[in-house]
mmCIF file of C-alpha atoms in Angstrom:
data_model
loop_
_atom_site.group_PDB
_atom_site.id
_atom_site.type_symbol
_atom_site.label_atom_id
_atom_site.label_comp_id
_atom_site.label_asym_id
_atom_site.label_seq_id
_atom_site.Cartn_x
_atom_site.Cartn_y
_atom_site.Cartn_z
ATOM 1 C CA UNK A 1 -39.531 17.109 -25.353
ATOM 2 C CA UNK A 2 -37.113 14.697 -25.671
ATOM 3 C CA UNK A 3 -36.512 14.900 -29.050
ATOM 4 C CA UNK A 4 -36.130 18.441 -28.511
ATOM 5 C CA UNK A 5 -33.354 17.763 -25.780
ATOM 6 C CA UNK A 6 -31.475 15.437 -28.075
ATOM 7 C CA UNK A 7 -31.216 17.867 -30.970
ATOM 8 C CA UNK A 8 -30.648 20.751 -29.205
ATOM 9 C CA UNK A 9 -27.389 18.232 -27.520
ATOM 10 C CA UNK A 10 -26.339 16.031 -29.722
ATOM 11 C CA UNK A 11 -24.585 12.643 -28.383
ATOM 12 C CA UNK A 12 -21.229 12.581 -28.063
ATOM 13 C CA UNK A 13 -21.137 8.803 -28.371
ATOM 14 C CA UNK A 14 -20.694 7.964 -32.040
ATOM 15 C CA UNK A 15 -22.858 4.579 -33.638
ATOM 16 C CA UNK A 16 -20.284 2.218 -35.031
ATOM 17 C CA UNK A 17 -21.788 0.262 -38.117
ATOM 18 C CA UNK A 18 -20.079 -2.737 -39.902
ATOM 19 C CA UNK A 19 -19.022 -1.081 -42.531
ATOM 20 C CA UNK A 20 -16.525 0.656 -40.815
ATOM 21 C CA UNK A 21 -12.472 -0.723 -40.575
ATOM 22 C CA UNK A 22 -11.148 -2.506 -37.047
ATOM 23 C CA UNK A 23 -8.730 -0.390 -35.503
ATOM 24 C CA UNK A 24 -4.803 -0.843 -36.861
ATOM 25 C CA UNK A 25 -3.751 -1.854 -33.296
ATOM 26 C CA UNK A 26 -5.234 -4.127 -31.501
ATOM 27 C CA UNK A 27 -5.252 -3.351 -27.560
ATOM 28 C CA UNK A 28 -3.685 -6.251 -25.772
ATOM 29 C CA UNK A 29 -5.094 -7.604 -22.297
ATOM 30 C CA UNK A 30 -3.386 -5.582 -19.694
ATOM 31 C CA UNK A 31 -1.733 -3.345 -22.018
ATOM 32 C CA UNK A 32 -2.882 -0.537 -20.547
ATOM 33 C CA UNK A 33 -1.896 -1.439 -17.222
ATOM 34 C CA UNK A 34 1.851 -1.480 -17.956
ATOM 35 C CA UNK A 35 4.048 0.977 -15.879
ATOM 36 C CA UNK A 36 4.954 4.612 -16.935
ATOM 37 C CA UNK A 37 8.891 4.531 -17.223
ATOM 38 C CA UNK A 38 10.165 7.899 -16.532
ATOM 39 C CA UNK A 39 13.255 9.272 -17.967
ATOM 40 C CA UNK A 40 15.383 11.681 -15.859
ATOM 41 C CA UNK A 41 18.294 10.947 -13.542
ATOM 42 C CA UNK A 42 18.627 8.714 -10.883
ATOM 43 C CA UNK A 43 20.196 8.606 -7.374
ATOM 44 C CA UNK A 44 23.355 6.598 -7.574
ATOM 45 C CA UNK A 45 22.379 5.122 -4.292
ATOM 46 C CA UNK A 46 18.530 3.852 -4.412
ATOM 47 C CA UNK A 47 17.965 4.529 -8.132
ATOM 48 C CA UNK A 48 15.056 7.111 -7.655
ATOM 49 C CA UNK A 49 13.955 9.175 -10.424
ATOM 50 C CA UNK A 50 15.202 12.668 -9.033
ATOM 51 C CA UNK A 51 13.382 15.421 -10.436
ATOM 52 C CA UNK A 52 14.732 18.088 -12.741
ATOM 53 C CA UNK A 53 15.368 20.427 -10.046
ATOM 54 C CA UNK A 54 17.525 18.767 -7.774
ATOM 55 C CA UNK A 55 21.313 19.676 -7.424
ATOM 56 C CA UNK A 56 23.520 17.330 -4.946
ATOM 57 C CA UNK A 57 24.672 19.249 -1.890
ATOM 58 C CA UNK A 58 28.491 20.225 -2.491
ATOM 59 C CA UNK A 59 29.527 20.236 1.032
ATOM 60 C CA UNK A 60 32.116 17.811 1.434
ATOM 61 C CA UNK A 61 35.228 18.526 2.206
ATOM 62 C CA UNK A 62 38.310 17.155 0.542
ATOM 63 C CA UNK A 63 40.438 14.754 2.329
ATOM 64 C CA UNK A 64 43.615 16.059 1.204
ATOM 65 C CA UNK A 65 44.601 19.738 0.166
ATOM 66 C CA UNK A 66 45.647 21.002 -2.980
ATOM 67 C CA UNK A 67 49.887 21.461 -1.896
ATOM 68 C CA UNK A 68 49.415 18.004 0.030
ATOM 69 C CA UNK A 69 51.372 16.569 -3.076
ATOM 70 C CA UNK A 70 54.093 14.815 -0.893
ATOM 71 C CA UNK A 71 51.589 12.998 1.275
ATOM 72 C CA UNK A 72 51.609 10.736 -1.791
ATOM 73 C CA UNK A 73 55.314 10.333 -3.604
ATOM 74 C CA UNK A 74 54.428 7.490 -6.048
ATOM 75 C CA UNK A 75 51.543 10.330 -7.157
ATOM 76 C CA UNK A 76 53.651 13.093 -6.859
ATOM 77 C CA UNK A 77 56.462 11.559 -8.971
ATOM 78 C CA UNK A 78 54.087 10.170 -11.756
ATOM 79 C CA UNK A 79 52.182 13.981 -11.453
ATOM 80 C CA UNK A 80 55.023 15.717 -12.173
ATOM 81 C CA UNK A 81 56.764 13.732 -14.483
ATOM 82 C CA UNK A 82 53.872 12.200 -16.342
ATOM 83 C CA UNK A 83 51.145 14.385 -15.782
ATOM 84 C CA UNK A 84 49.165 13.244 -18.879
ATOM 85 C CA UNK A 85 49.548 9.193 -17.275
ATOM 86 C CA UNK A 86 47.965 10.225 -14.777
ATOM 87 C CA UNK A 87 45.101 12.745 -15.880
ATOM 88 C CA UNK A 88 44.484 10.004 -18.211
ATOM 89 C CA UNK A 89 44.014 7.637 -14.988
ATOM 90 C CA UNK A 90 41.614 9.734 -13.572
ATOM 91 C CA UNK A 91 39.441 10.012 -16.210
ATOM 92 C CA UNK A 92 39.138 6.949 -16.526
ATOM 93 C CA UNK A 93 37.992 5.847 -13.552
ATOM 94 C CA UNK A 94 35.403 8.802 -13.928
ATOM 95 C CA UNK A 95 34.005 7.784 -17.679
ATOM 96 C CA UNK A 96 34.344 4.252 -18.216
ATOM 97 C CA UNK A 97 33.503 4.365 -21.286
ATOM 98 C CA UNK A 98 36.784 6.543 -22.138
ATOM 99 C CA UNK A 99 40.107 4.467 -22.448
ATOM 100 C CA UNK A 100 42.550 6.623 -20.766
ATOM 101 C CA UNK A 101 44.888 7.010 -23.946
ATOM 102 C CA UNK A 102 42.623 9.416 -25.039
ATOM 103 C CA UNK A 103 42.883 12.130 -22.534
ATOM 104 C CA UNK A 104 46.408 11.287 -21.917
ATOM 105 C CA UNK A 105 46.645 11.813 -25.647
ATOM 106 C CA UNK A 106 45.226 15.343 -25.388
ATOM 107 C CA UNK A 107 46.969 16.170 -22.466
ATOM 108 C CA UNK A 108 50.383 15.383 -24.046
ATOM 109 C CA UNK A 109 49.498 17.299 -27.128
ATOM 110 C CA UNK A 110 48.277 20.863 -25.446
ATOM 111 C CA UNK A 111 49.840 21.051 -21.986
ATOM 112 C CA UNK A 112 53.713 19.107 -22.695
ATOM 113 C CA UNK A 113 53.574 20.446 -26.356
ATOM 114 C CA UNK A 114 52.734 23.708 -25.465
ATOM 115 C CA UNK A 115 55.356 24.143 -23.003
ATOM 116 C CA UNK A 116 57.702 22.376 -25.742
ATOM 117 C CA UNK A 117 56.631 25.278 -28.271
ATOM 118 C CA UNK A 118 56.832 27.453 -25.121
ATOM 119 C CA UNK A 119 60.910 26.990 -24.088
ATOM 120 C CA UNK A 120 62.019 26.580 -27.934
ATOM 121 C CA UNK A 121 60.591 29.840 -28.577
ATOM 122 C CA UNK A 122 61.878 31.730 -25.785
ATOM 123 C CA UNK A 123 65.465 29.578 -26.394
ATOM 124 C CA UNK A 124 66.085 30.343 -30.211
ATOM 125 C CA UNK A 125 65.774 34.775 -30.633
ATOM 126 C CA UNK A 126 66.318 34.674 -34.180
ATOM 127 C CA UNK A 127 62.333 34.512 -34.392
ATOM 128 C CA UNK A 128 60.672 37.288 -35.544
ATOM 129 C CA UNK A 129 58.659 39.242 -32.571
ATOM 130 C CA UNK A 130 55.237 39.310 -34.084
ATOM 131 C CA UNK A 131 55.767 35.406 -34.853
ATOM 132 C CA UNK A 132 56.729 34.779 -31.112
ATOM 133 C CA UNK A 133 53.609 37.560 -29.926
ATOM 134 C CA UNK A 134 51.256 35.185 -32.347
ATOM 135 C CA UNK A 135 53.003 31.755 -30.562
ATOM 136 C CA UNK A 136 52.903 33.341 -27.163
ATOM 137 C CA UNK A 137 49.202 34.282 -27.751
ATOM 138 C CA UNK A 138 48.212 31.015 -29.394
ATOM 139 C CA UNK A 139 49.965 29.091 -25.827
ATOM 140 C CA UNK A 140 47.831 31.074 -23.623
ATOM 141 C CA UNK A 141 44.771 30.260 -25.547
ATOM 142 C CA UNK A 142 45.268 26.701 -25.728
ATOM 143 C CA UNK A 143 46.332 26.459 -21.874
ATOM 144 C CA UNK A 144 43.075 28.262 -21.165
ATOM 145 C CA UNK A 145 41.224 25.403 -23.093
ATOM 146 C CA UNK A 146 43.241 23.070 -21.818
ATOM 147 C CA UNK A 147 42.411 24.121 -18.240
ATOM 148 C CA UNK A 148 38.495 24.089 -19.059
ATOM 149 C CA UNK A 149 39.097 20.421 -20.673
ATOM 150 C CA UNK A 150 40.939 19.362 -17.276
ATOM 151 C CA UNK A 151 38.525 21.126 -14.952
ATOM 152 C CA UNK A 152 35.392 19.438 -16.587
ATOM 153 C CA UNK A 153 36.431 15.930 -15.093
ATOM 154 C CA UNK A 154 37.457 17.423 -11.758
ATOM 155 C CA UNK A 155 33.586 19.420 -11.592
ATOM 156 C CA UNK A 156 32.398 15.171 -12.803
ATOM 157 C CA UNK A 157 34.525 13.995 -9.471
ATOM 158 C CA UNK A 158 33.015 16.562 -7.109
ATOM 159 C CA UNK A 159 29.541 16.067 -8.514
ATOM 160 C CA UNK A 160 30.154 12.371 -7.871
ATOM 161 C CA UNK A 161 31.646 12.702 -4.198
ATOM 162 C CA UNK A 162 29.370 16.127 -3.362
ATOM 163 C CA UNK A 163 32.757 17.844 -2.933
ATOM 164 C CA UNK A 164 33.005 21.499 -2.595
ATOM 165 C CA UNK A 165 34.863 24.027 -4.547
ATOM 166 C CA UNK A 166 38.452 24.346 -3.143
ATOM 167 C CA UNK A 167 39.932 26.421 -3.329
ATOM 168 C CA UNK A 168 38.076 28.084 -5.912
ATOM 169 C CA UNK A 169 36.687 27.030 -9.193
ATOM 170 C CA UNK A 170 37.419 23.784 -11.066
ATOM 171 C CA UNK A 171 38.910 25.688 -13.978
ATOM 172 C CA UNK A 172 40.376 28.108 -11.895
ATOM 173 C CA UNK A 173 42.494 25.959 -10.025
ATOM 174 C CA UNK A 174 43.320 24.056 -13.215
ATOM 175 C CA UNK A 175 44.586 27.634 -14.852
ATOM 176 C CA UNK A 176 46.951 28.170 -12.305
ATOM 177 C CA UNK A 177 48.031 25.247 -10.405
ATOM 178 C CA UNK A 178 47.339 22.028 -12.882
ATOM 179 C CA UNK A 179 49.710 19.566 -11.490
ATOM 180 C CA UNK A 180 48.587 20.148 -7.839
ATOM 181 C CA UNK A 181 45.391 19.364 -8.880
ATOM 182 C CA UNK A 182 45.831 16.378 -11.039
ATOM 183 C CA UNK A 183 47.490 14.922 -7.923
ATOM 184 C CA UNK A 184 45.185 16.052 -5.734
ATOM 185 C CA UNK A 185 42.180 14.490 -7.417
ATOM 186 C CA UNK A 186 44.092 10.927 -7.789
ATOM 187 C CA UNK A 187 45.173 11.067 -4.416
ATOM 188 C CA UNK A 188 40.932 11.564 -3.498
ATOM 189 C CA UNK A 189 39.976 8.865 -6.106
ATOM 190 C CA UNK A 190 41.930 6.677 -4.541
ATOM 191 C CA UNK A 191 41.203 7.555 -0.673
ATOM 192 C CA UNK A 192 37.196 7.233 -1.955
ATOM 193 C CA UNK A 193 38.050 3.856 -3.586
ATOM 194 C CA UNK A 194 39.884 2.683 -0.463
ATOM 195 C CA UNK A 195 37.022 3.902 1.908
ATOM 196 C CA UNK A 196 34.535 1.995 -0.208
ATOM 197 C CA UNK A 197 36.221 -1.155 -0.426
ATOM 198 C CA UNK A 198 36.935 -1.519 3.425
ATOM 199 C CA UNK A 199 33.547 -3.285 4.760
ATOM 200 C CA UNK A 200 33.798 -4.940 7.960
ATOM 201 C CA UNK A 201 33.527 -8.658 7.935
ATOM 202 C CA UNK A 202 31.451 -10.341 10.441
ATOM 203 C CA UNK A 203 32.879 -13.637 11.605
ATOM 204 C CA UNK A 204 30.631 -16.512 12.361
ATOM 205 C CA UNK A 205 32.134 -19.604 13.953
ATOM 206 C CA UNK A 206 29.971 -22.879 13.269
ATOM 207 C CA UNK A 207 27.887 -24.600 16.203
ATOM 208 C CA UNK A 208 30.239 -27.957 17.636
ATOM 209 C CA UNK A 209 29.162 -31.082 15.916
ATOM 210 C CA UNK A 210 26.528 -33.314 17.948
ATOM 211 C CA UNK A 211 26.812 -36.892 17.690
ATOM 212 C CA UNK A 212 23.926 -39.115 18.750
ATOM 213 C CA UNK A 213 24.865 -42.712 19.743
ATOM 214 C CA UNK A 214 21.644 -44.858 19.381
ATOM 215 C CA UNK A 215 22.827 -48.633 20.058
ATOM 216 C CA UNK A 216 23.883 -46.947 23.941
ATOM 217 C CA UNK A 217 20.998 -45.209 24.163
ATOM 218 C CA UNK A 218 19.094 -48.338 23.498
ATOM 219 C CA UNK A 219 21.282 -50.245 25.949
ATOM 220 C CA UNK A 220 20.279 -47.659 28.049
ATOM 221 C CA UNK A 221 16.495 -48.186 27.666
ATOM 222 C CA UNK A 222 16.551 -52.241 27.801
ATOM 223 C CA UNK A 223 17.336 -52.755 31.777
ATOM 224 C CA UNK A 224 15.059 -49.695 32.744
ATOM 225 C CA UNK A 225 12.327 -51.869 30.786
ATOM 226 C CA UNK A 226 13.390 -54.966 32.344
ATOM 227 C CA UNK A 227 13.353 -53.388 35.656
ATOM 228 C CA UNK A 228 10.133 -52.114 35.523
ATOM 229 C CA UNK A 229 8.434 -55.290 34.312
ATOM 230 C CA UNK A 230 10.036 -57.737 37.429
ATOM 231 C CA UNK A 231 8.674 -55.185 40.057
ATOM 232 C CA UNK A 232 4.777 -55.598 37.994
ATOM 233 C CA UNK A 233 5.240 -59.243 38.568
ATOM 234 C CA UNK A 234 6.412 -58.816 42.467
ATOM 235 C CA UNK A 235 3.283 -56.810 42.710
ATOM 236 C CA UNK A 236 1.119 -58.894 40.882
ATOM 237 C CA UNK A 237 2.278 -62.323 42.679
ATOM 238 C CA UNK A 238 1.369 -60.644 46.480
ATOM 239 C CA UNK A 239 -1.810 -59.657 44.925
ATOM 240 C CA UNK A 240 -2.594 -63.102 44.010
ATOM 241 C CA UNK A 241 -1.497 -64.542 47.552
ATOM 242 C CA UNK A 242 -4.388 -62.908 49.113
ATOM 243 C CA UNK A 243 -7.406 -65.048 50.225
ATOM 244 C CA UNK A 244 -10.510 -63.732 49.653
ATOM 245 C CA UNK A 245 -13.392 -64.810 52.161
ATOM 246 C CA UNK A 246 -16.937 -65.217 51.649
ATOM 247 C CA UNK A 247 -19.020 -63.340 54.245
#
């Protein structure tokens, strides 16, 4: 019968014989015990795996509007006369591993260029009209492209701060009001920055120094000592006046 069983299920355990080659790898003591690194993204805060799912809340508002320009001249000034300085700024402080000639680069290129080609064409009419159509069309396209470069970073800084949409898309508000919004994100970078680095101090004043005096201490001791010895010997003197009488 149990022969039978056996052929009719055949061991799933297989008989290793000496012929046969060790294993490549050898299995190291507490190899297998190592811990499972998972790859994903992390909070920014605790470093927790966050699953693939997740999407921060964007429900923060911003601190300053998008016309709040003059709340901040030294940004305003730089925004509107260097715009790519400071778009270059604030990508920088959002990818650190971009230099911030790079985007200011770009920016100088497509947005000041552009409006370069822009006036010259319009100034100078001896252009032919399908050349100028074929500029004019060529400007928009490259200002669109420009605003989706441009509203990339400013979607990076909302991610980063959980900042809502205001007041409408990222490359929306890029489109149509750029320099507002170049200023308006520096302006927030910098509030965020400032809130950050502002951590109350707690002052603790030392304990006063103790000083311990031993030779007065001492001093101290020596008559109590003496004291207490003369009044054993008064004691012990009256004891030794007493007569002691045999009954």
């Amino acid at each position: 019968m149990a022969e039978d069983a056996t052929s009719s299920h055949p061991s799933r355990y297989v008989k290793l014989t000496k012929d046969q080659d060790a294993p490549d790898e050898d299995i190291r003591p507490g190899e297998l015990n190592q811990p499972v690194h998972l790859e994903g993204r992390r909070c920014s805060e605790c470093g927790q795996v966050l699953p693939e799912s997740y999407e921060p809340p964007a429900d923060e508002p911003w601190t300053t509007g998008i016309f709040g320009c003059t709340d901040d001249p030294e940004t305003c000034r730089t925004g509107v006369f260097c715009p790519c300085v400071l778009f270059g700024r604030n990508v920088e402080a959002l990818r650190e591993d971009i230099p911030w000639t790079t985007p200011c680069v770009c920016h100088a290129v497509f947005v000041e260029g552009g409006i370069t080609l822009a006036i010259l064409t319009a100034i100078f009419h001896g252009v032919d009209p399908r050349t100028s159509f074929l500029i004019g069309e060529g400007l928009v396209f490259s200002w669109w492209l420009c605003a989706t470069y441009t509203g990339i970073f400013r979607q990076e800084l909302q991610r980063k701060y959980h900042l809502k949409n205001s007041p409408c898309d990222p490359c929306m508000v890029h489109c149509c009001l750029h320099w507002c919004a170049n200023c308006q994100e520096h302006r927030e970078r910098r509030g965020r920055l400032a809130e950050n680095s502002a951590v109350p101090m707690t002052v603790v004043n030392p304990p006063p120094v103790q000083e311990m005096t031993m030779p007065e201490n001492r001093a101290s001791v020596v008559p109590e000592n003496g004291e207490a010895n003369t009044e054993h010997e008064a004691a012990k003197s009256q004891h030794d006046d007493i007569e002691v009488i045999p009954l």
